[in-house]
PDB file of C-alpha atoms and ligand atoms in Angstrom:
ATOM      1  CA  UNK A1412     -33.377 -26.624  -1.239  1.00  0.00           C
ATOM      2  CA  UNK A1413     -34.440 -23.960  -3.807  1.00  0.00           C
ATOM      3  CA  UNK A1414     -37.638 -23.550  -2.078  1.00  0.00           C
ATOM      4  CA  UNK A1415     -35.993 -23.123   1.352  1.00  0.00           C
ATOM      5  CA  UNK A1416     -33.827 -20.426  -0.269  1.00  0.00           C
ATOM      6  CA  UNK A1417     -36.793 -18.425  -1.742  1.00  0.00           C
ATOM      7  CA  UNK A1418     -38.612 -18.545   1.574  1.00  0.00           C
ATOM      8  CA  UNK A1419     -35.520 -17.406   3.417  1.00  0.00           C
ATOM      9  CA  UNK A1420     -35.264 -14.495   0.830  1.00  0.00           C
ATOM     10  CA  UNK A1421     -38.814 -13.291   1.394  1.00  0.00           C
ATOM     11  CA  UNK A1422     -38.211 -13.512   5.314  1.00  0.00           C
ATOM     12  CA  UNK A1423     -35.203 -11.563   4.893  1.00  0.00           C
ATOM     13  CA  UNK A1424     -37.001  -8.755   3.170  1.00  0.00           C
ATOM     14  CA  UNK A1425     -39.325  -8.553   6.166  1.00  0.00           C
ATOM     15  CA  UNK A1426     -36.623  -8.784   8.970  1.00  0.00           C
ATOM     16  CA  UNK A1427     -33.388  -7.747   7.343  1.00  0.00           C
ATOM     17  CA  UNK A1428     -32.711  -5.254  10.180  1.00  0.00           C
ATOM     18  CA  UNK A1429     -33.189  -7.734  12.912  1.00  0.00           C
ATOM     19  CA  UNK A1430     -31.072 -10.343  10.956  1.00  0.00           C
ATOM     20  CA  UNK A1431     -28.246  -8.175  10.568  1.00  0.00           C
ATOM     21  CA  UNK A1432     -28.290  -7.118  14.053  1.00  0.00           C
ATOM     22  CA  UNK A1433     -28.492 -10.727  15.454  1.00  0.00           C
ATOM     23  CA  UNK A1434     -26.594 -12.645  12.941  1.00  0.00           C
ATOM     24  CA  UNK A1435     -23.320 -14.066  14.427  1.00  0.00           C
ATOM     25  CA  UNK A1436     -20.344 -13.083  12.588  1.00  0.00           C
ATOM     26  CA  UNK A1437     -18.891 -15.791  10.284  1.00  0.00           C
ATOM     27  CA  UNK A1438     -15.636 -14.657  11.170  1.00  0.00           C
ATOM     28  CA  UNK A1439     -13.117 -17.418  12.360  1.00  0.00           C
ATOM     29  CA  UNK A1440     -15.661 -20.069  11.552  1.00  0.00           C
ATOM     30  CA  UNK A1441     -16.220 -22.012   8.389  1.00  0.00           C
ATOM     31  CA  UNK A1442     -15.195 -19.254   5.666  1.00  0.00           C
ATOM     32  CA  UNK A1443     -13.254 -16.024   5.073  1.00  0.00           C
ATOM     33  CA  UNK A1444     -14.339 -12.687   6.394  1.00  0.00           C
ATOM     34  CA  UNK A1445     -13.111  -9.477   4.622  1.00  0.00           C
ATOM     35  CA  UNK A1446     -13.618  -5.766   5.261  1.00  0.00           C
ATOM     36  CA  UNK A1447     -14.911  -3.969   2.190  1.00  0.00           C
ATOM     37  CA  UNK A1448     -14.500  -4.939  -1.438  1.00  0.00           C
ATOM     38  CA  UNK A1449     -11.294  -5.680  -3.445  1.00  0.00           C
ATOM     39  CA  UNK A1450     -10.431  -2.966  -5.722  1.00  0.00           C
ATOM     40  CA  UNK A1451      -6.965  -2.118  -7.778  1.00  0.00           C
ATOM     41  CA  UNK A1452      -4.628  -0.427  -5.256  1.00  0.00           C
ATOM     42  CA  UNK A1453      -6.744  -1.126  -2.190  1.00  0.00           C
ATOM     43  CA  UNK A1454      -6.166  -3.311   0.606  1.00  0.00           C
ATOM     44  CA  UNK A1455      -8.398  -5.548   3.050  1.00  0.00           C
ATOM     45  CA  UNK A1456      -8.211  -6.862   6.507  1.00  0.00           C
ATOM     46  CA  UNK A1457      -9.668 -10.407   6.781  1.00  0.00           C
ATOM     47  CA  UNK A1458     -10.246 -13.120   9.167  1.00  0.00           C
ATOM     48  CA  UNK A1459      -9.170 -16.631   8.184  1.00  0.00           C
ATOM     49  CA  UNK A1460     -11.481 -19.748   8.601  1.00  0.00           C
ATOM     50  CA  UNK A1461     -11.035 -21.490  11.993  1.00  0.00           C
ATOM     51  CA  UNK A1462      -8.117 -24.092  11.835  1.00  0.00           C
ATOM     52  CA  UNK A1463      -6.533 -22.478   8.922  1.00  0.00           C
ATOM     53  CA  UNK A1464      -2.857 -23.405   8.841  1.00  0.00           C
ATOM     54  CA  UNK A1465      -1.888 -21.769   5.572  1.00  0.00           C
ATOM     55  CA  UNK A1466      -3.540 -18.695   3.830  1.00  0.00           C
ATOM     56  CA  UNK A1467      -2.693 -17.590   0.178  1.00  0.00           C
ATOM     57  CA  UNK A1468      -3.672 -14.933  -2.303  1.00  0.00           C
ATOM     58  CA  UNK A1469      -3.168 -16.583  -5.552  1.00  0.00           C
ATOM     59  CA  UNK A1470       0.466 -18.325  -5.205  1.00  0.00           C
ATOM     60  CA  UNK A1471       1.448 -15.617  -2.448  1.00  0.00           C
ATOM     61  CA  UNK A1472       1.612 -16.860   0.959  1.00  0.00           C
ATOM     62  CA  UNK A1473      -0.227 -14.525   3.428  1.00  0.00           C
ATOM     63  CA  UNK A1474       0.780 -14.463   7.141  1.00  0.00           C
ATOM     64  CA  UNK A1475      -1.989 -14.921   9.534  1.00  0.00           C
ATOM     65  CA  UNK A1476      -1.629 -14.034  13.191  1.00  0.00           C
ATOM     66  CA  UNK A1477      -2.689 -15.910  16.350  1.00  0.00           C
ATOM     67  CA  UNK A1478      -6.132 -14.301  16.255  1.00  0.00           C
ATOM     68  CA  UNK A1479      -6.770 -15.287  12.727  1.00  0.00           C
ATOM     69  CA  UNK A1480      -6.383 -11.759  11.163  1.00  0.00           C
ATOM     70  CA  UNK A1481      -4.483 -11.110   7.911  1.00  0.00           C
ATOM     71  CA  UNK A1482      -4.001  -8.359   5.284  1.00  0.00           C
ATOM     72  CA  UNK A1483      -4.237  -8.612   1.521  1.00  0.00           C
ATOM     73  CA  UNK A1484      -3.673  -5.985  -0.971  1.00  0.00           C
ATOM     74  CA  UNK A1485      -4.082  -5.427  -4.788  1.00  0.00           C
ATOM     75  CA  UNK A1486      -1.603  -3.796  -7.004  1.00  0.00           C
ATOM     76  CA  UNK A1487      -2.484  -0.883  -9.206  1.00  0.00           C
ATOM     77  CA  UNK A1488      -2.595  -3.201 -12.080  1.00  0.00           C
ATOM     78  CA  UNK A1489      -4.217  -6.141 -10.418  1.00  0.00           C
ATOM     79  CA  UNK A1490      -6.095  -8.805 -12.646  1.00  0.00           C
ATOM     80  CA  UNK A1491      -9.722  -8.600 -12.311  1.00  0.00           C
ATOM     81  CA  UNK A1492     -10.256 -11.857 -10.574  1.00  0.00           C
ATOM     82  CA  UNK A1493      -8.156 -13.275  -7.577  1.00  0.00           C
ATOM     83  CA  UNK A1494      -8.535 -16.297  -5.174  1.00  0.00           C
ATOM     84  CA  UNK A1495      -8.053 -16.418  -1.458  1.00  0.00           C
ATOM     85  CA  UNK A1496      -7.375 -20.181  -0.059  1.00  0.00           C
ATOM     86  CA  UNK A1497      -6.940 -21.375   3.231  1.00  0.00           C
ATOM     87  CA  UNK A1498      -5.768 -24.849   3.815  1.00  0.00           C
ATOM     88  CA  UNK A1499      -7.077 -26.414   7.115  1.00  0.00           C
ATOM     89  CA  UNK A1500      -5.307 -28.832   9.546  1.00  0.00           C
ATOM     90  CA  UNK A1501      -7.102 -31.834   8.201  1.00  0.00           C
ATOM     91  CA  UNK A1502      -6.191 -30.962   4.548  1.00  0.00           C
ATOM     92  CA  UNK A1503      -9.518 -29.359   3.438  1.00  0.00           C
ATOM     93  CA  UNK A1504      -8.921 -26.264   1.227  1.00  0.00           C
ATOM     94  CA  UNK A1505     -11.509 -23.545   1.709  1.00  0.00           C
ATOM     95  CA  UNK A1506     -11.700 -21.097  -1.346  1.00  0.00           C
ATOM     96  CA  UNK A1507     -13.066 -17.437  -1.875  1.00  0.00           C
ATOM     97  CA  UNK A1508     -13.193 -15.903  -5.394  1.00  0.00           C
ATOM     98  CA  UNK A1509     -12.447 -12.328  -5.274  1.00  0.00           C
ATOM     99  CA  UNK A1510     -13.644  -9.803  -8.137  1.00  0.00           C
ATOM    100  CA  UNK A1511     -11.055  -6.812  -8.177  1.00  0.00           C
ATOM    101  CA  UNK A1512     -12.896  -3.569  -9.155  1.00  0.00           C
ATOM    102  CA  UNK A1513     -10.929  -1.678 -11.631  1.00  0.00           C
ATOM    103  CA  UNK A1514      -9.867   1.999 -11.139  1.00  0.00           C
ATOM    104  CA  UNK A1515     -10.129   4.843 -13.887  1.00  0.00           C
ATOM    105  CA  UNK A1516      -6.564   6.064 -13.348  1.00  0.00           C
ATOM    106  CA  UNK A1517      -5.590   9.761 -14.548  1.00  0.00           C
ATOM    107  CA  UNK A1518      -4.265   9.372 -18.086  1.00  0.00           C
ATOM    108  CA  UNK A1519      -2.697  12.551 -19.704  1.00  0.00           C
ATOM    109  CA  UNK A1520      -1.914  11.837 -23.530  1.00  0.00           C
ATOM    110  CA  UNK A1521       1.005  13.724 -24.680  1.00  0.00           C
ATOM    111  CA  UNK A1522       1.687  14.559 -28.169  1.00  0.00           C
ATOM    112  CA  UNK A1523       5.599  13.981 -27.831  1.00  0.00           C
ATOM    113  CA  UNK A1524       7.754  10.666 -28.298  1.00  0.00           C
ATOM    114  CA  UNK A1525       8.527   8.763 -24.915  1.00  0.00           C
ATOM    115  CA  UNK A1526      12.261   9.474 -24.417  1.00  0.00           C
ATOM    116  CA  UNK A1527      14.244   6.563 -23.217  1.00  0.00           C
ATOM    117  CA  UNK A1528      16.096   7.270 -19.880  1.00  0.00           C
ATOM    118  CA  UNK A1529      19.721   7.250 -20.858  1.00  0.00           C
ATOM    119  CA  UNK A1530      21.442   6.858 -17.430  1.00  0.00           C
ATOM    120  CA  UNK A1531      25.269   7.549 -17.328  1.00  0.00           C
ATOM    121  CA  UNK A1532      27.816   4.884 -15.619  1.00  0.00           C
ATOM    122  CA  UNK A1533      28.290   7.622 -12.974  1.00  0.00           C
ATOM    123  CA  UNK A1534      24.381   7.666 -12.190  1.00  0.00           C
ATOM    124  CA  UNK A1535      24.291   4.040 -12.323  1.00  0.00           C
ATOM    125  CA  UNK A1536      27.247   3.611  -9.833  1.00  0.00           C
ATOM    126  CA  UNK A1537      25.276   5.687  -7.366  1.00  0.00           C
ATOM    127  CA  UNK A1538      21.895   4.222  -8.104  1.00  0.00           C
ATOM    128  CA  UNK A1539      22.931   0.288  -7.645  1.00  0.00           C
ATOM    129  CA  UNK A1540      23.495   0.384  -4.029  1.00  0.00           C
ATOM    130  CA  UNK A1541      20.508   2.664  -3.366  1.00  0.00           C
ATOM    131  CA  UNK A1542      18.292   0.288  -4.967  1.00  0.00           C
ATOM    132  CA  UNK A1543      19.966  -2.681  -3.208  1.00  0.00           C
ATOM    133  CA  UNK A1544      19.132  -0.895   0.364  1.00  0.00           C
ATOM    134  CA  UNK A1545      15.555  -0.098  -0.819  1.00  0.00           C
ATOM    135  CA  UNK A1546      15.118  -3.807  -1.725  1.00  0.00           C
ATOM    136  CA  UNK A1547      16.835  -5.182   1.574  1.00  0.00           C
ATOM    137  CA  UNK A1548      14.586  -2.670   3.587  1.00  0.00           C
ATOM    138  CA  UNK A1549      11.253  -4.054   1.861  1.00  0.00           C
ATOM    139  CA  UNK A1550      12.740  -7.833   2.622  1.00  0.00           C
ATOM    140  CA  UNK A1551      12.809  -6.993   6.453  1.00  0.00           C
ATOM    141  CA  UNK A1552      10.144  -8.696   8.555  1.00  0.00           C
ATOM    142  CA  UNK A1553       9.475  -6.788  11.754  1.00  0.00           C
ATOM    143  CA  UNK A1554       7.015  -7.221  14.524  1.00  0.00           C
ATOM    144  CA  UNK A1555       5.128  -3.932  13.561  1.00  0.00           C
ATOM    145  CA  UNK A1556       1.338  -4.272  14.114  1.00  0.00           C
ATOM    146  CA  UNK A1557       0.414  -0.639  12.157  1.00  0.00           C
ATOM    147  CA  UNK A1558      -1.446  -2.991   9.285  1.00  0.00           C
ATOM    148  CA  UNK A1559      -4.290  -3.406  11.861  1.00  0.00           C
ATOM    149  CA  UNK A1560      -4.831   0.320  12.381  1.00  0.00           C
ATOM    150  CA  UNK A1561      -6.982   2.757  10.763  1.00  0.00           C
ATOM    151  CA  UNK A1562      -4.139   4.881   8.767  1.00  0.00           C
ATOM    152  CA  UNK A1563      -3.973   8.857   9.043  1.00  0.00           C
ATOM    153  CA  UNK A1564      -2.466  11.187   6.622  1.00  0.00           C
ATOM    154  CA  UNK A1565       1.217  11.734   7.338  1.00  0.00           C
ATOM    155  CA  UNK A1566       0.434  15.247   6.758  1.00  0.00           C
ATOM    156  CA  UNK A1567      -2.722  17.539   5.877  1.00  0.00           C
ATOM    157  CA  UNK A1568      -2.534  19.586   2.595  1.00  0.00           C
ATOM    158  CA  UNK A1569      -3.461  19.764  -0.891  1.00  0.00           C
ATOM    159  CA  UNK A1570      -3.178  16.630  -3.056  1.00  0.00           C
ATOM    160  CA  UNK A1571      -0.824  17.660  -5.860  1.00  0.00           C
ATOM    161  CA  UNK A1572      -0.089  14.208  -7.466  1.00  0.00           C
ATOM    162  CA  UNK A1573      -2.362  11.230  -7.591  1.00  0.00           C
ATOM    163  CA  UNK A1574      -1.375   7.510  -7.215  1.00  0.00           C
ATOM    164  CA  UNK A1575      -1.424   5.915 -10.593  1.00  0.00           C
ATOM    165  CA  UNK A1576      -1.467   8.800 -12.831  1.00  0.00           C
ATOM    166  CA  UNK A1577       0.338   8.122 -16.004  1.00  0.00           C
ATOM    167  CA  UNK A1578       1.515  10.030 -19.168  1.00  0.00           C
ATOM    168  CA  UNK A1579       0.826   8.233 -22.528  1.00  0.00           C
ATOM    169  CA  UNK A1580       3.455   9.504 -25.115  1.00  0.00           C
ATOM    170  CA  UNK A1581       1.947   8.912 -28.766  1.00  0.00           C
ATOM    171  CA  UNK A1582       0.456   5.996 -27.572  1.00  0.00           C
ATOM    172  CA  UNK A1583       3.373   4.582 -25.517  1.00  0.00           C
ATOM    173  CA  UNK A1584       2.668   4.513 -21.718  1.00  0.00           C
ATOM    174  CA  UNK A1585       5.344   6.117 -19.313  1.00  0.00           C
ATOM    175  CA  UNK A1586       5.840   4.652 -15.851  1.00  0.00           C
ATOM    176  CA  UNK A1587       3.003   5.781 -13.700  1.00  0.00           C
ATOM    177  CA  UNK A1588       3.088   7.819 -10.413  1.00  0.00           C
ATOM    178  CA  UNK A1589       3.914   5.538  -7.549  1.00  0.00           C
ATOM    179  CA  UNK A1590       2.362   7.432  -4.759  1.00  0.00           C
ATOM    180  CA  UNK A1591       0.527  10.373  -3.530  1.00  0.00           C
ATOM    181  CA  UNK A1592       2.029  13.710  -3.511  1.00  0.00           C
ATOM    182  CA  UNK A1593       0.845  16.238  -0.521  1.00  0.00           C
ATOM    183  CA  UNK A1594       1.638  19.786  -1.144  1.00  0.00           C
ATOM    184  CA  UNK A1595       3.831  21.504   1.556  1.00  0.00           C
ATOM    185  CA  UNK A1596       6.691  23.868   2.616  1.00  0.00           C
ATOM    186  CA  UNK A1597      10.179  22.678   3.564  1.00  0.00           C
ATOM    187  CA  UNK A1598      10.315  22.076   7.113  1.00  0.00           C
ATOM    188  CA  UNK A1599       6.669  21.266   7.720  1.00  0.00           C
ATOM    189  CA  UNK A1600       6.257  18.194   9.829  1.00  0.00           C
ATOM    190  CA  UNK A1601       5.498  14.704   8.731  1.00  0.00           C
ATOM    191  CA  UNK A1602       4.003  11.966  11.040  1.00  0.00           C
ATOM    192  CA  UNK A1603       3.729   8.405  11.053  1.00  0.00           C
ATOM    193  CA  UNK A1604       0.564   7.346   9.398  1.00  0.00           C
ATOM    194  CA  UNK A1605       0.433   4.045  11.681  1.00  0.00           C
ATOM    195  CA  UNK A1606       2.573   2.324  13.885  1.00  0.00           C
ATOM    196  CA  UNK A1607       5.826   0.712  12.601  1.00  0.00           C
ATOM    197  CA  UNK A1608       9.328   0.001  12.419  1.00  0.00           C
ATOM    198  CA  UNK A1609      12.091   2.309  10.488  1.00  0.00           C
ATOM    199  CA  UNK A1610      13.584  -0.174   8.011  1.00  0.00           C
ATOM    200  CA  UNK A1611      15.514   2.511   6.098  1.00  0.00           C
ATOM    201  CA  UNK A1612      16.555   6.206   6.990  1.00  0.00           C
ATOM    202  CA  UNK A1613      18.669   7.784   4.491  1.00  0.00           C
ATOM    203  CA  UNK A1614      19.496  10.594   6.856  1.00  0.00           C
ATOM    204  CA  UNK A1615      22.944  11.334   5.830  1.00  0.00           C
ATOM    205  CA  UNK A1616      23.508  10.979   1.983  1.00  0.00           C
ATOM    206  CA  UNK A1617      20.247  11.755   0.205  1.00  0.00           C
ATOM    207  CA  UNK A1618      19.543   9.001  -2.615  1.00  0.00           C
ATOM    208  CA  UNK A1619      19.659  10.225  -6.158  1.00  0.00           C
ATOM    209  CA  UNK A1620      15.867  10.187  -6.727  1.00  0.00           C
ATOM    210  CA  UNK A1621      14.217   9.821  -3.475  1.00  0.00           C
ATOM    211  CA  UNK A1622      16.399  12.255  -1.588  1.00  0.00           C
ATOM    212  CA  UNK A1623      16.252  11.671   2.190  1.00  0.00           C
ATOM    213  CA  UNK A1624      14.246   8.743   1.993  1.00  0.00           C
ATOM    214  CA  UNK A1625      12.379   7.074   4.996  1.00  0.00           C
ATOM    215  CA  UNK A1626      10.724   3.793   5.083  1.00  0.00           C
ATOM    216  CA  UNK A1627       8.552   2.275   7.661  1.00  0.00           C
ATOM    217  CA  UNK A1628       7.341  -1.111   7.888  1.00  0.00           C
ATOM    218  CA  UNK A1629       3.822  -1.697   9.189  1.00  0.00           C
ATOM    219  CA  UNK A1630       3.846  -5.325   9.308  1.00  0.00           C
ATOM    220  CA  UNK A1631       2.513  -8.271   7.354  1.00  0.00           C
ATOM    221  CA  UNK A1632       4.432  -7.020   3.995  1.00  0.00           C
ATOM    222  CA  UNK A1633       2.936  -3.615   4.245  1.00  0.00           C
ATOM    223  CA  UNK A1634       5.261  -0.732   4.193  1.00  0.00           C
ATOM    224  CA  UNK A1635       5.506   3.150   3.562  1.00  0.00           C
ATOM    225  CA  UNK A1636       8.142   5.075   1.833  1.00  0.00           C
ATOM    226  CA  UNK A1637       8.398   8.998   2.231  1.00  0.00           C
ATOM    227  CA  UNK A1638      10.365  10.892  -0.258  1.00  0.00           C
ATOM    228  CA  UNK A1639      12.239  14.269  -0.665  1.00  0.00           C
ATOM    229  CA  UNK A1640      12.350  14.805   3.073  1.00  0.00           C
ATOM    230  CA  UNK A1641      14.415  17.927   4.324  1.00  0.00           C
ATOM    231  CA  UNK A1642      15.214  16.190   7.671  1.00  0.00           C
ATOM    232  CA  UNK A1643      14.567  12.658   9.252  1.00  0.00           C
ATOM    233  CA  UNK A1644      13.778  12.594  13.023  1.00  0.00           C
ATOM    234  CA  UNK A1645      13.942   8.897  13.477  1.00  0.00           C
ATOM    235  CA  UNK A1646      16.489   6.191  13.215  1.00  0.00           C
ATOM    236  CA  UNK A1647      16.841   2.713  11.476  1.00  0.00           C
ATOM    237  CA  UNK A1648      15.170   0.019  13.773  1.00  0.00           C
ATOM    238  CA  UNK A1649      13.193   2.770  15.773  1.00  0.00           C
ATOM    239  CA  UNK A1650       9.625   1.761  16.651  1.00  0.00           C
ATOM    240  CA  UNK A1651       7.363   4.623  15.731  1.00  0.00           C
ATOM    241  CA  UNK A1652       3.765   5.238  17.001  1.00  0.00           C
ATOM    242  CA  UNK A1653       0.951   6.584  14.669  1.00  0.00           C
ATOM    243  CA  UNK A1654       0.932  10.587  14.808  1.00  0.00           C
ATOM    244  CA  UNK A1655       4.710  10.601  15.825  1.00  0.00           C
ATOM    245  CA  UNK A1656       6.893  13.112  14.289  1.00  0.00           C
ATOM    246  CA  UNK A1657       9.131  11.287  11.649  1.00  0.00           C
ATOM    247  CA  UNK A1658      10.653  14.088   9.435  1.00  0.00           C
ATOM    248  CA  UNK A1659      10.180  16.956   7.696  1.00  0.00           C
ATOM    249  CA  UNK A1660       8.799  18.126   3.823  1.00  0.00           C
ATOM    250  CA  UNK A1661      11.555  18.932   1.516  1.00  0.00           C
ATOM    251  CA  UNK A1662      12.744  18.767  -1.903  1.00  0.00           C
ATOM    252  CA  UNK A1663      15.742  16.737  -1.715  1.00  0.00           C
ATOM    253  CA  UNK A1664      16.487  14.154  -4.526  1.00  0.00           C
ATOM    254  CA  UNK A1665      14.515  14.524  -7.759  1.00  0.00           C
ATOM    255  CA  UNK A1666      11.669  16.979  -7.062  1.00  0.00           C
ATOM    256  CA  UNK A1667      10.682  20.097  -8.729  1.00  0.00           C
ATOM    257  CA  UNK A1668       9.746  21.832  -5.367  1.00  0.00           C
ATOM    258  CA  UNK A1669       9.138  20.921  -1.860  1.00  0.00           C
ATOM    259  CA  UNK A1670       6.338  18.305  -1.240  1.00  0.00           C
ATOM    260  CA  UNK A1671       5.828  14.920   0.389  1.00  0.00           C
ATOM    261  CA  UNK A1672       5.596  11.998  -1.808  1.00  0.00           C
ATOM    262  CA  UNK A1673       3.957   9.009   0.226  1.00  0.00           C
ATOM    263  CA  UNK A1674       4.285   5.642  -1.488  1.00  0.00           C
ATOM    264  CA  UNK A1675       3.039   2.385   0.007  1.00  0.00           C
ATOM    265  CA  UNK A1676       3.549  -1.321  -1.140  1.00  0.00           C
ATOM    266  CA  UNK A1677       2.169  -4.465   0.048  1.00  0.00           C
ATOM    267  CA  UNK A1678       4.816  -7.006  -0.595  1.00  0.00           C
ATOM    268  CA  UNK A1679       5.457  -6.557  -4.613  1.00  0.00           C
ATOM    269  CA  UNK A1680       1.860  -4.767  -4.843  1.00  0.00           C
ATOM    270  CA  UNK A1681       2.000  -1.032  -5.207  1.00  0.00           C
ATOM    271  CA  UNK A1682      -1.097   0.313  -3.573  1.00  0.00           C
ATOM    272  CA  UNK A1683      -2.713   3.826  -3.244  1.00  0.00           C
ATOM    273  CA  UNK A1684      -2.374   5.427   0.129  1.00  0.00           C
ATOM    274  CA  UNK A1685      -5.582   7.444  -0.574  1.00  0.00           C
ATOM    275  CA  UNK A1686      -7.433   4.097  -0.449  1.00  0.00           C
ATOM    276  CA  UNK A1687      -5.800   3.311   2.929  1.00  0.00           C
ATOM    277  CA  UNK A1688      -6.045   6.504   4.543  1.00  0.00           C
ATOM    278  CA  UNK A1689      -9.301   7.686   3.481  1.00  0.00           C
ATOM    279  CA  UNK A1690     -10.436  11.311   2.154  1.00  0.00           C
ATOM    280  CA  UNK A1691      -8.079  14.182   3.171  1.00  0.00           C
ATOM    281  CA  UNK A1692      -9.260  15.820   6.288  1.00  0.00           C
ATOM    282  CA  UNK A1693     -10.002  19.327   5.726  1.00  0.00           C
ATOM    283  CA  UNK A1694      -6.688  21.553   6.656  1.00  0.00           C
TER     284      UNK A1694
HETATM  285 ZN1   ZN B 382       5.307  11.956  -6.137  1.00  0.00          ZN
END
């Protein structure tokens, strides 16, 4: 066996190009096939082994479409290792160990104490139903297929806040920034980064923190949230297409000035839109 591998390796050096061009894709056959490498805050599209009846990432069930395609993603603070498993109809379990690359998050050390947020009863009375609406929106399962697409930016502009950035107050970490901020002026258009279904549209009463909040489900547990909008142009339940205008930049809710905050989640994992949409195209 060892000898054969050595010979194969030597041959591979000589004919690597030809092999790469001719080798049939293992997708949908015996093992998993995945796009790219696992990284904190990133997502991967994969193909399950043929005959898989259940796929899981760790303990988490992963839905698989009829063509074997699925989506997985890794939280900002995902552990360095993960395991993908597929149970086949005959009971066999196919395993794939994943090494999740860490990211260097932007940390800012502040020489001031971390002040606990003291929320008034009046604030909490407003906030509880808002959090319930957000949780209910995230729990919705739609037929959206946007998760399969190459995402685009909902607007082109200067990135004014990075996902994952965090202040450390005299050694005590504050909460990290859960999305990417894109600078803009009130009224500038925001478009759908991928196909989806509107699962929350706070068009009438702005939320206390998020303001006019719009959430779009892209299917398979992947969703986008757009915060601080000045206007929302779509309604709950609407199917939106990639590139379609969905609202406008604003400064509603808790915002120091007009900008678009774009947050993304895959189930409970907070992920980085920059990894999903790729580098910002030149304005
Ligand atoms: Zn933000």
